[in-house]
Amino acid sequence: MPRILLLLAASLLLLSGCGIDADQDLLCRKLIPAFESDPITDAWTRMDAEDRRIVRVDYQTAGVVHWIACRFAGTATEAGRTSLEAVATDRTGWLSPIRFAMLEQWVRIKPPRHDAAPAATIVRSPPTAWTPWLFLLQQIVNAATVACVYGLLALGYTLVYAILGQINLAMGELTMVGAMLTAMAAAGLGMAGWASWPPALLAMLVLVMGFTAVQGWTMDRLVFRRLRRVRSHTPLIVAVGLSVAYQEGVRLLHGARDWWPAPVLADRHDLIGDGAFTVTALSSQLAILALTGGLYALLWGIMQRTPFGRAHRACTDDVAAAELMGVDVNRTVAVTFAIGGGLAAAAGAVIALYYGGVNFFTGYLIGFKALAAAVVGGIGSVPGAMLGGALLGLVETFWSAYFVIAYKDIVAFGLLTLFLIYRPQGLLGQARGRGD
């Protein structure tokens, strides 16, 4: 145990590349008047979850929230960090080469009426002794959203592994399917004028989770059930094949372009500040926390107080004995895959509505990171999956806030490697031989 505590302490000391580059933020904000004639009343900036070269500025004008995304040639620590490569807005998507060239010409001309950039109107007081602590608190708020994504997907991994002793690497692609469906549904809600109506958003989430749950059930019924008795790496290889098939299928059906849904629940709330720095949270972040907490509580209730939960626990302890006692193992496993698919879709919906920029490749890296979270927390343990997601979210967010962003994935998977070496069963997992 002391070794594990030392390991955790060392990991937290390593926490987390630079935050948002001030020059990139300023350059992107200066482009807003090219698309808006009304004054900007509020603006806040964030980075894309996957491509750290993309800076996104959400702003409010005439009572409506819009956004602009700028992709640069390099991140904050790389060459080309101030060279603009592409621009997207919530109205136009990524600008065509011709429109981008016209925007570059607009920047060179600098019309006098637009010379004052929105960022220039923000006046900040000098830092105080509380500013570093407020910045730390802001990173904790930001980490909570990332932890929710990893935790939800890690739950899908851990439920399947607990009952089969096998890792379904196609789970990340179910997240991608959920994200793509959410992005398309959000576009439809936007055209109908219901993009910010909570009941419509909730109905959309239920439908997307239901569709992806069916995908998970079908995945087990057509593929994994036929490999149930196989004690080799064949199921793992098949899962890799399913992952590639999902990626290429979505790419061929919908193309390789990114989907950028309009921001929803984007109202910003100031929590605490000292004049120099203000800790803020978006309504969407609060909704994501509520969604994750509600789904986790629902899952906990299902696992503890329903016949399926008892059957799942029985199969987790001993599949053969559970089958001899009359448990329908095939149905229990199929429902487990369906629940895992629904949770993966919830993670995908968070990615689409909060981060944006989803495409056919969205689930690949996120899937591996969520698997790392499940292993760190103790794969097979439901509380361990959420704990691993929280720890990975903290590591990524803190590393991105204080050190070099480019190395955050190395740190995340390095943490996984350390746990596999010194505590293979994870924080809350149990050491057991499963033959895999």
CSV table of C-alpha atoms in Angstrom, one decimal:
chain,number,residue,atom,x,y,z
A,1,MET,CA,0.0,0.0,0.0
A,2,PRO,CA,2.8,2.6,0.7
A,3,ARG,CA,4.1,1.9,-2.7
A,4,ILE,CA,0.7,2.7,-4.3
A,5,LEU,CA,0.5,5.9,-2.3
A,6,LEU,CA,3.9,6.9,-3.5
A,7,LEU,CA,2.9,6.1,-7.0
A,8,LEU,CA,-0.2,8.3,-6.8
A,9,ALA,CA,1.8,11.1,-5.2
A,10,ALA,CA,4.3,11.0,-8.0
A,11,SER,CA,1.6,10.9,-10.6
A,12,LEU,CA,-0.1,14.0,-9.1
A,13,LEU,CA,3.2,15.8,-9.0
A,14,LEU,CA,3.6,15.2,-12.7
A,15,LEU,CA,0.2,16.5,-13.4
A,16,SER,CA,-0.5,18.2,-16.3
A,17,GLY,CA,1.1,21.5,-21.5
A,18,CYS,CA,0.5,25.0,-21.4
A,19,GLY,CA,-3.1,26.3,-21.2
A,20,ILE,CA,-4.7,28.2,-24.0
A,21,ASP,CA,-2.1,30.2,-25.9
A,22,ALA,CA,-2.9,33.9,-25.4
A,23,ASP,CA,-1.7,34.9,-28.9
A,24,GLN,CA,-3.9,32.2,-30.5
A,25,ASP,CA,-6.8,33.3,-28.4
A,26,LEU,CA,-6.4,36.9,-29.5
A,27,LEU,CA,-6.0,36.1,-33.2
A,28,CYS,CA,-9.1,34.0,-33.2
A,29,ARG,CA,-11.1,36.6,-31.4
A,30,LYS,CA,-10.1,39.2,-33.9
A,31,LEU,CA,-11.8,37.3,-36.6
A,32,ILE,CA,-15.2,37.4,-34.9
A,33,PRO,CA,-16.1,40.9,-36.4
A,34,ALA,CA,-15.7,39.4,-39.9
A,35,PHE,CA,-18.8,37.4,-39.2
A,36,GLU,CA,-20.7,39.6,-36.8
A,37,SER,CA,-22.1,43.1,-37.1
A,38,ASP,CA,-23.5,43.3,-33.6
A,39,PRO,CA,-21.3,44.0,-30.6
A,40,ILE,CA,-20.0,41.0,-28.6
A,41,THR,CA,-21.3,40.9,-25.0
A,42,ASP,CA,-19.4,37.9,-23.7
A,43,ALA,CA,-16.7,35.5,-25.0
A,44,TRP,CA,-14.9,32.4,-23.6
A,45,THR,CA,-12.2,30.2,-25.1
A,46,ARG,CA,-11.5,26.4,-25.0
A,47,MET,CA,-9.3,24.0,-26.8
A,48,ASP,CA,-10.5,21.1,-28.9
A,49,ALA,CA,-10.4,17.8,-27.0
A,50,GLU,CA,-8.4,15.9,-29.7
A,51,ASP,CA,-6.6,18.4,-31.9
A,52,ARG,CA,-4.7,20.9,-29.6
A,53,ARG,CA,-4.1,23.1,-32.7
A,54,ILE,CA,-7.7,24.1,-32.7
A,55,VAL,CA,-8.9,27.0,-30.5
A,56,ARG,CA,-12.6,27.5,-30.2
A,57,VAL,CA,-14.2,30.8,-29.0
A,58,ASP,CA,-17.8,30.8,-27.9
A,59,TYR,CA,-19.3,34.3,-27.8
A,60,GLN,CA,-22.7,35.9,-27.3
A,61,THR,CA,-24.1,38.6,-29.6
A,62,ALA,CA,-27.7,39.9,-29.7
A,63,GLY,CA,-28.6,37.4,-27.0
A,64,VAL,CA,-27.5,34.3,-29.1
A,65,VAL,CA,-24.5,32.1,-28.5
A,66,HIS,CA,-22.2,31.4,-31.5
A,67,TRP,CA,-18.7,30.0,-31.9
A,68,ILE,CA,-15.7,30.3,-34.1
A,69,ALA,CA,-12.9,27.7,-34.3
A,70,CYS,CA,-9.4,28.5,-35.5
A,71,ARG,CA,-6.9,25.8,-36.5
A,72,PHE,CA,-3.2,26.8,-36.4
A,73,ALA,CA,-0.1,25.2,-37.9
A,74,GLY,CA,1.2,24.3,-34.4
A,75,THR,CA,0.3,24.1,-30.7
A,76,ALA,CA,1.4,26.6,-28.1
A,77,THR,CA,4.9,25.1,-27.9
A,78,GLU,CA,5.4,24.4,-31.6
A,79,ALA,CA,6.5,26.3,-34.6
A,80,GLY,CA,3.7,27.9,-36.6
A,81,ARG,CA,1.5,28.5,-33.5
A,82,THR,CA,0.4,31.8,-34.9
A,83,SER,CA,0.0,30.7,-38.5
A,84,LEU,CA,-3.7,30.3,-39.2
A,85,GLU,CA,-4.6,27.2,-41.4
A,86,ALA,CA,-8.4,27.1,-41.3
A,87,VAL,CA,-11.4,28.7,-39.7
A,88,ALA,CA,-14.9,27.3,-38.9
A,89,THR,CA,-18.0,28.8,-37.5
A,90,ASP,CA,-21.3,27.3,-36.2
A,91,ARG,CA,-23.1,28.8,-39.3
A,92,THR,CA,-20.6,27.8,-42.1
A,93,GLY,CA,-18.6,24.9,-40.9
A,94,TRP,CA,-15.0,24.9,-42.1
A,95,LEU,CA,-14.5,27.7,-44.6
A,96,SER,CA,-13.8,26.7,-48.2
A,97,PRO,CA,-10.3,27.7,-49.6
A,98,ILE,CA,-11.9,30.7,-51.4
A,99,ARG,CA,-13.7,32.0,-48.4
A,100,PHE,CA,-10.6,31.4,-46.2
A,101,ALA,CA,-8.5,33.4,-48.7
A,102,MET,CA,-11.1,36.2,-48.5
A,103,LEU,CA,-10.9,36.2,-44.7
A,104,GLU,CA,-7.1,36.4,-44.9
A,105,GLN,CA,-7.5,39.4,-47.1
A,106,TRP,CA,-10.0,41.0,-44.7
A,107,VAL,CA,-7.4,40.5,-41.9
A,108,ARG,CA,-4.7,42.3,-44.0
A,109,ILE,CA,-7.1,45.3,-44.8
A,110,LYS,CA,-8.2,45.7,-41.1
A,111,PRO,CA,-11.3,47.9,-41.6
A,112,PRO,CA,-11.3,50.7,-39.0
A,113,ARG,CA,-14.8,49.9,-37.7
A,114,HIS,CA,-13.6,46.4,-36.7
A,115,ASP,CA,-10.2,47.4,-35.5
A,116,ALA,CA,-11.0,47.0,-31.8
A,117,ALA,CA,-11.0,43.2,-31.2
A,118,PRO,CA,-13.4,41.8,-28.7
A,119,ALA,CA,-10.5,40.5,-26.6
A,120,ALA,CA,-9.2,44.1,-26.3
A,121,THR,CA,-12.3,45.1,-24.3
A,122,ILE,CA,-11.4,42.7,-21.5
A,123,VAL,CA,-9.5,44.4,-18.7
A,124,ARG,CA,-8.0,42.3,-16.0
A,125,SER,CA,-6.6,43.3,-12.6
A,126,PRO,CA,-3.1,42.3,-11.6
A,127,PRO,CA,-2.8,38.8,-10.2
A,128,THR,CA,-3.2,38.3,-6.5
A,129,ALA,CA,-2.1,35.6,-4.0
A,130,TRP,CA,-5.4,33.8,-4.7
A,131,THR,CA,-5.0,33.7,-8.5
A,132,PRO,CA,-2.9,30.4,-8.7
A,133,TRP,CA,-5.5,28.7,-6.4
A,134,LEU,CA,-8.4,29.9,-8.5
A,135,PHE,CA,-6.6,28.7,-11.6
A,136,LEU,CA,-6.2,25.3,-9.9
A,137,LEU,CA,-9.9,25.2,-9.0
A,138,GLN,CA,-10.8,26.0,-12.6
A,139,GLN,CA,-8.8,23.0,-13.8
A,140,ILE,CA,-10.7,20.8,-11.3
A,141,VAL,CA,-14.0,22.1,-12.8
A,142,ASN,CA,-12.7,21.4,-16.3
A,143,ALA,CA,-11.4,18.0,-15.3
A,144,ALA,CA,-14.8,16.9,-14.1
A,145,THR,CA,-16.2,17.0,-17.7
A,146,VAL,CA,-13.3,15.0,-19.1
A,147,ALA,CA,-13.7,12.5,-16.2
A,148,CYS,CA,-17.3,12.0,-17.0
A,149,VAL,CA,-16.5,11.0,-20.6
A,150,TYR,CA,-13.8,8.5,-19.6
A,151,GLY,CA,-15.9,7.2,-16.7
A,152,LEU,CA,-19.0,6.5,-18.7
A,153,LEU,CA,-17.0,4.6,-21.4
A,154,ALA,CA,-14.9,2.8,-18.8
A,155,LEU,CA,-18.1,1.5,-17.3
A,156,GLY,CA,-18.9,-0.2,-20.6
A,157,TYR,CA,-15.5,-1.8,-20.7
A,158,THR,CA,-15.6,-3.0,-17.1
A,159,LEU,CA,-19.2,-4.5,-17.2
A,160,VAL,CA,-18.2,-6.7,-20.2
A,161,TYR,CA,-14.9,-7.7,-18.8
A,162,ALA,CA,-16.4,-8.6,-15.4
A,163,ILE,CA,-18.7,-11.2,-16.9
A,164,LEU,CA,-16.6,-12.5,-19.8
A,165,GLY,CA,-13.0,-11.8,-18.9
A,166,GLN,CA,-12.6,-10.3,-22.3
A,167,ILE,CA,-12.0,-6.7,-23.5
A,168,ASN,CA,-14.3,-5.4,-26.2
A,169,LEU,CA,-12.1,-3.0,-28.1
A,170,ALA,CA,-15.0,-2.0,-30.4
A,171,MET,CA,-16.6,-0.1,-27.4
A,172,GLY,CA,-14.8,3.1,-28.5
A,173,GLU,CA,-16.5,2.9,-31.9
A,174,LEU,CA,-19.9,2.7,-30.2
A,175,THR,CA,-18.9,6.1,-28.6
A,176,MET,CA,-18.1,7.4,-32.0
A,177,VAL,CA,-21.5,6.2,-33.3
A,178,GLY,CA,-23.2,7.9,-30.4
A,179,ALA,CA,-21.3,11.1,-31.0
A,180,MET,CA,-22.1,11.2,-34.8
A,181,LEU,CA,-25.8,10.5,-34.2
A,182,THR,CA,-26.0,13.2,-31.5
A,183,ALA,CA,-24.3,15.7,-33.9
A,184,MET,CA,-26.8,14.9,-36.6
A,185,ALA,CA,-29.8,15.0,-34.3
A,186,ALA,CA,-28.6,18.3,-32.8
A,187,ALA,CA,-28.4,19.8,-36.3
A,188,GLY,CA,-32.0,18.7,-36.8
A,189,LEU,CA,-33.1,20.2,-33.5
A,190,GLY,CA,-31.4,23.4,-34.4
A,191,MET,CA,-33.3,23.6,-37.7
A,192,ALA,CA,-36.5,23.0,-35.8
A,193,GLY,CA,-35.6,25.7,-33.2
A,194,TRP,CA,-35.4,23.2,-30.3
A,195,ALA,CA,-31.7,23.1,-29.9
A,196,SER,CA,-31.7,24.5,-26.4
A,197,TRP,CA,-35.0,22.9,-25.2
A,198,PRO,CA,-34.0,20.5,-22.4
A,199,PRO,CA,-36.9,18.0,-23.0
A,200,ALA,CA,-35.8,17.8,-26.7
A,201,LEU,CA,-32.2,17.2,-25.7
A,202,LEU,CA,-33.2,14.6,-23.2
A,203,ALA,CA,-35.3,12.8,-25.8
A,204,MET,CA,-32.4,12.9,-28.2
A,205,LEU,CA,-30.1,11.4,-25.7
A,206,VAL,CA,-32.5,8.6,-24.9
A,207,LEU,CA,-33.0,7.7,-28.6
A,208,VAL,CA,-29.2,7.8,-29.3
A,209,MET,CA,-28.5,5.6,-26.2
A,210,GLY,CA,-31.3,3.2,-27.3
A,211,PHE,CA,-29.9,2.9,-30.8
A,212,THR,CA,-26.4,2.2,-29.6
A,213,ALA,CA,-27.6,-0.2,-26.9
A,214,VAL,CA,-29.2,-2.2,-29.8
A,215,GLN,CA,-25.8,-2.1,-31.5
A,216,GLY,CA,-24.1,-3.5,-28.5
A,217,TRP,CA,-26.8,-6.3,-28.1
A,218,THR,CA,-26.4,-7.1,-31.8
A,219,MET,CA,-22.6,-7.2,-31.5
A,220,ASP,CA,-22.8,-9.8,-28.8
A,221,ARG,CA,-25.6,-11.8,-30.6
A,222,LEU,CA,-23.9,-12.1,-34.0
A,223,VAL,CA,-20.2,-12.1,-33.0
A,224,PHE,CA,-19.2,-12.6,-29.4
A,225,ARG,CA,-21.7,-15.3,-28.5
A,226,ARG,CA,-20.2,-17.5,-31.1
A,227,LEU,CA,-16.8,-17.1,-29.5
A,228,ARG,CA,-17.9,-17.5,-25.9
A,229,ARG,CA,-16.1,-20.8,-25.4
A,230,VAL,CA,-12.9,-19.8,-27.2
A,231,ARG,CA,-9.9,-19.4,-24.8
A,232,SER,CA,-7.5,-17.7,-27.2
A,233,HIS,CA,-7.0,-14.2,-28.5
A,234,THR,CA,-9.6,-14.7,-31.2
A,235,PRO,CA,-12.2,-12.5,-29.5
A,236,LEU,CA,-9.7,-9.7,-29.1
A,237,ILE,CA,-8.7,-9.8,-32.8
A,238,VAL,CA,-12.4,-9.9,-33.8
A,239,ALA,CA,-13.0,-6.8,-31.6
A,240,VAL,CA,-10.2,-5.0,-33.5
A,241,GLY,CA,-11.9,-6.0,-36.8
A,242,LEU,CA,-15.2,-4.7,-35.6
A,243,SER,CA,-13.6,-1.4,-34.6
A,244,VAL,CA,-12.1,-0.9,-38.1
A,245,ALA,CA,-15.4,-2.0,-39.7
A,246,TYR,CA,-17.3,0.6,-37.7
A,247,GLN,CA,-14.8,3.3,-38.6
A,248,GLU,CA,-14.7,2.6,-42.3
A,249,GLY,CA,-18.5,2.2,-42.4
A,250,VAL,CA,-19.1,5.6,-40.9
A,251,ARG,CA,-16.5,7.2,-43.1
A,252,LEU,CA,-18.0,5.8,-46.3
A,253,LEU,CA,-21.6,6.7,-45.2
A,254,HIS,CA,-20.9,10.2,-43.9
A,255,GLY,CA,-17.5,11.2,-45.1
A,256,ALA,CA,-14.4,12.1,-43.2
A,257,ARG,CA,-15.4,15.7,-42.3
A,258,ASP,CA,-15.9,16.9,-38.8
A,259,TRP,CA,-19.3,17.6,-37.4
A,260,TRP,CA,-19.6,20.7,-35.2
A,261,PRO,CA,-22.9,21.0,-33.5
A,262,ALA,CA,-24.1,24.3,-32.3
A,263,PRO,CA,-23.3,24.8,-28.5
A,264,VAL,CA,-26.2,24.0,-26.2
A,265,LEU,CA,-26.6,25.1,-22.6
A,266,ALA,CA,-23.7,27.5,-23.1
A,267,ASP,CA,-24.6,30.0,-20.4
A,268,ARG,CA,-21.6,30.8,-18.3
A,269,HIS,CA,-21.8,31.1,-14.6
A,270,ASP,CA,-19.1,33.0,-12.6
A,271,LEU,CA,-18.4,31.0,-9.4
A,272,ILE,CA,-15.6,32.9,-7.6
A,273,GLY,CA,-12.9,35.4,-8.6
A,274,ASP,CA,-10.4,37.9,-7.4
A,275,GLY,CA,-10.5,40.4,-10.2
A,276,ALA,CA,-7.5,38.9,-12.0
A,277,PHE,CA,-9.1,35.4,-12.6
A,278,THR,CA,-12.6,34.2,-12.3
A,279,VAL,CA,-13.6,30.5,-11.9
A,280,THR,CA,-16.5,29.8,-14.3
A,281,ALA,CA,-18.7,26.9,-15.2
A,282,LEU,CA,-21.0,26.4,-18.2
A,283,SER,CA,-24.6,25.2,-17.8
A,284,SER,CA,-23.5,22.3,-20.1
A,285,GLN,CA,-20.9,21.2,-17.6
A,286,LEU,CA,-23.4,21.1,-14.8
A,287,ALA,CA,-25.8,19.1,-17.0
A,288,ILE,CA,-23.0,16.6,-17.9
A,289,LEU,CA,-22.2,16.1,-14.2
A,290,ALA,CA,-25.9,15.6,-13.4
A,291,LEU,CA,-26.2,13.2,-16.4
A,292,THR,CA,-23.2,11.1,-15.3
A,293,GLY,CA,-24.3,11.0,-11.7
A,294,GLY,CA,-27.8,10.0,-12.7
A,295,LEU,CA,-26.6,7.2,-15.0
A,296,TYR,CA,-24.2,5.9,-12.4
A,297,ALA,CA,-26.9,5.9,-9.7
A,298,LEU,CA,-29.2,4.1,-12.1
A,299,LEU,CA,-26.6,1.5,-13.0
A,300,TRP,CA,-25.8,1.0,-9.3
A,301,GLY,CA,-29.5,0.4,-8.5
A,302,ILE,CA,-29.8,-2.0,-11.4
A,303,MET,CA,-26.8,-4.0,-10.3
A,304,GLN,CA,-27.8,-4.2,-6.7
A,305,ARG,CA,-31.6,-4.5,-6.7
A,306,THR,CA,-32.8,-6.2,-9.9
A,307,PRO,CA,-32.8,-9.8,-11.1
A,308,PHE,CA,-30.4,-8.8,-13.9
A,309,GLY,CA,-27.9,-7.4,-11.4
A,310,ARG,CA,-28.0,-10.6,-9.4
A,311,ALA,CA,-27.5,-12.6,-12.5
A,312,HIS,CA,-24.6,-10.4,-13.6
A,313,ARG,CA,-22.9,-10.8,-10.2
A,314,ALA,CA,-23.5,-14.5,-10.3
A,315,CYS,CA,-21.9,-14.8,-13.8
A,316,THR,CA,-19.0,-12.6,-12.6
A,317,ASP,CA,-18.3,-15.0,-9.8
A,318,ASP,CA,-18.6,-18.2,-11.8
A,319,VAL,CA,-20.3,-18.5,-15.2
A,320,ALA,CA,-20.5,-22.3,-15.1
A,321,ALA,CA,-22.0,-22.4,-11.6
A,322,ALA,CA,-24.5,-19.6,-12.5
A,323,GLU,CA,-25.6,-21.6,-15.6
A,324,LEU,CA,-26.1,-24.7,-13.4
A,325,MET,CA,-28.3,-22.7,-11.1
A,326,GLY,CA,-30.6,-21.7,-13.9
A,327,VAL,CA,-29.2,-18.3,-14.8
A,328,ASP,CA,-29.7,-17.4,-18.5
A,329,VAL,CA,-26.1,-16.6,-19.2
A,330,ASN,CA,-26.6,-15.6,-22.9
A,331,ARG,CA,-29.4,-13.1,-22.0
A,332,THR,CA,-27.3,-11.7,-19.2
A,333,VAL,CA,-24.3,-11.1,-21.4
A,334,ALA,CA,-26.5,-9.6,-24.2
A,335,VAL,CA,-28.1,-7.2,-21.8
A,336,THR,CA,-24.6,-6.3,-20.4
A,337,PHE,CA,-23.4,-5.5,-24.0
A,338,ALA,CA,-26.6,-3.4,-24.5
A,339,ILE,CA,-26.0,-1.4,-21.2
A,340,GLY,CA,-22.3,-0.9,-22.2
A,341,GLY,CA,-23.4,0.4,-25.6
A,342,GLY,CA,-25.9,2.8,-24.0
A,343,LEU,CA,-23.2,4.2,-21.7
A,344,ALA,CA,-20.8,4.5,-24.6
A,345,ALA,CA,-23.4,6.5,-26.4
A,346,ALA,CA,-23.8,8.9,-23.4
A,347,ALA,CA,-20.1,9.5,-23.5
A,348,GLY,CA,-20.3,10.2,-27.2
A,349,ALA,CA,-23.2,12.7,-26.7
A,350,VAL,CA,-21.1,14.6,-24.2
A,351,ILE,CA,-18.2,14.8,-26.7
A,352,ALA,CA,-20.5,16.0,-29.5
A,353,LEU,CA,-22.4,18.6,-27.6
A,354,TYR,CA,-19.6,19.9,-25.4
A,355,TYR,CA,-16.4,19.5,-27.4
A,356,GLY,CA,-17.7,19.3,-31.0
A,357,GLY,CA,-15.5,18.3,-33.9
A,358,VAL,CA,-16.6,14.6,-34.1
A,359,ASN,CA,-15.8,12.4,-37.0
A,360,PHE,CA,-15.4,8.7,-37.9
A,361,PHE,CA,-12.1,8.5,-35.9
A,362,THR,CA,-13.4,10.1,-32.7
A,363,GLY,CA,-13.8,6.8,-30.7
A,364,TYR,CA,-10.3,5.4,-31.4
A,365,LEU,CA,-8.1,7.3,-29.0
A,366,ILE,CA,-10.9,8.0,-26.5
A,367,GLY,CA,-11.6,4.3,-26.4
A,368,PHE,CA,-8.1,3.4,-25.5
A,369,LYS,CA,-8.0,6.2,-22.8
A,370,ALA,CA,-11.2,4.9,-21.3
A,371,LEU,CA,-9.7,1.4,-21.3
A,372,ALA,CA,-6.7,2.8,-19.4
A,373,ALA,CA,-9.1,4.4,-16.9
A,374,ALA,CA,-10.9,1.1,-16.4
A,375,VAL,CA,-7.6,-0.7,-15.8
A,376,VAL,CA,-6.3,1.9,-13.4
A,377,GLY,CA,-9.5,1.9,-11.4
A,378,GLY,CA,-9.7,-1.9,-11.5
A,379,ILE,CA,-11.3,-3.4,-14.5
A,380,GLY,CA,-14.3,-5.4,-13.5
A,381,SER,CA,-15.2,-2.9,-10.7
A,382,VAL,CA,-18.0,-0.5,-11.4
A,383,PRO,CA,-16.8,2.1,-8.8
A,384,GLY,CA,-13.2,1.5,-10.0
A,385,ALA,CA,-14.2,2.5,-13.5
A,386,MET,CA,-15.5,5.9,-12.3
A,387,LEU,CA,-12.5,6.4,-10.1
A,388,GLY,CA,-10.1,5.6,-12.9
A,389,GLY,CA,-12.0,8.0,-15.2
A,390,ALA,CA,-11.7,10.8,-12.5
A,391,LEU,CA,-8.0,10.1,-12.1
A,392,LEU,CA,-7.3,10.1,-15.8
A,393,GLY,CA,-9.3,13.3,-16.3
A,394,LEU,CA,-7.4,15.1,-13.6
A,395,VAL,CA,-4.0,14.0,-15.0
A,396,GLU,CA,-4.9,15.1,-18.5
A,397,THR,CA,-6.4,18.4,-17.5
A,398,PHE,CA,-3.7,19.3,-15.0
A,399,TRP,CA,-0.9,18.4,-17.4
A,400,SER,CA,-2.6,20.5,-20.2
A,401,ALA,CA,-2.8,23.4,-17.8
A,402,TYR,CA,0.7,23.4,-16.3
A,403,PHE,CA,3.1,21.6,-18.7
A,404,VAL,CA,3.4,20.8,-22.3
A,405,ILE,CA,0.2,19.7,-23.9
A,406,ALA,CA,1.9,17.5,-26.6
A,407,TYR,CA,3.0,15.1,-23.9
A,408,LYS,CA,-0.4,14.6,-22.1
A,409,ASP,CA,-1.2,11.3,-23.9
A,410,ILE,CA,2.3,10.0,-23.0
A,411,VAL,CA,1.6,10.8,-19.4
A,412,ALA,CA,-1.8,9.1,-19.5
A,413,PHE,CA,-0.6,5.9,-21.0
A,414,GLY,CA,2.6,6.0,-18.9
A,415,LEU,CA,0.3,6.0,-15.8
A,416,LEU,CA,-1.4,2.9,-17.2
A,417,THR,CA,2.0,1.2,-17.6
A,418,LEU,CA,3.0,2.0,-14.0
A,419,PHE,CA,-0.2,0.5,-12.7
A,420,LEU,CA,0.1,-2.6,-14.9
A,421,ILE,CA,3.6,-3.1,-13.5
A,422,TYR,CA,3.1,-2.4,-9.8
A,423,ARG,CA,-0.7,-3.1,-9.3
A,424,PRO,CA,-2.1,-5.1,-12.3
A,425,GLN,CA,-5.5,-5.4,-10.6
A,426,GLY,CA,-5.9,-1.6,-10.4
A,427,LEU,CA,-7.0,0.5,-7.4
A,428,LEU,CA,-10.3,-1.3,-6.6
A,429,GLY,CA,-9.9,-4.5,-8.7
A,430,GLN,CA,-9.3,-8.0,-7.4
A,431,ALA,CA,-6.4,-10.2,-8.4
A,432,ARG,CA,-7.8,-13.2,-10.2
A,433,GLY,CA,-6.8,-15.5,-13.1
A,434,ARG,CA,-9.4,-15.5,-15.9
A,435,GLY,CA,-7.4,-17.4,-18.5
A,436,ASP,CA,-7.1,-14.3,-20.8
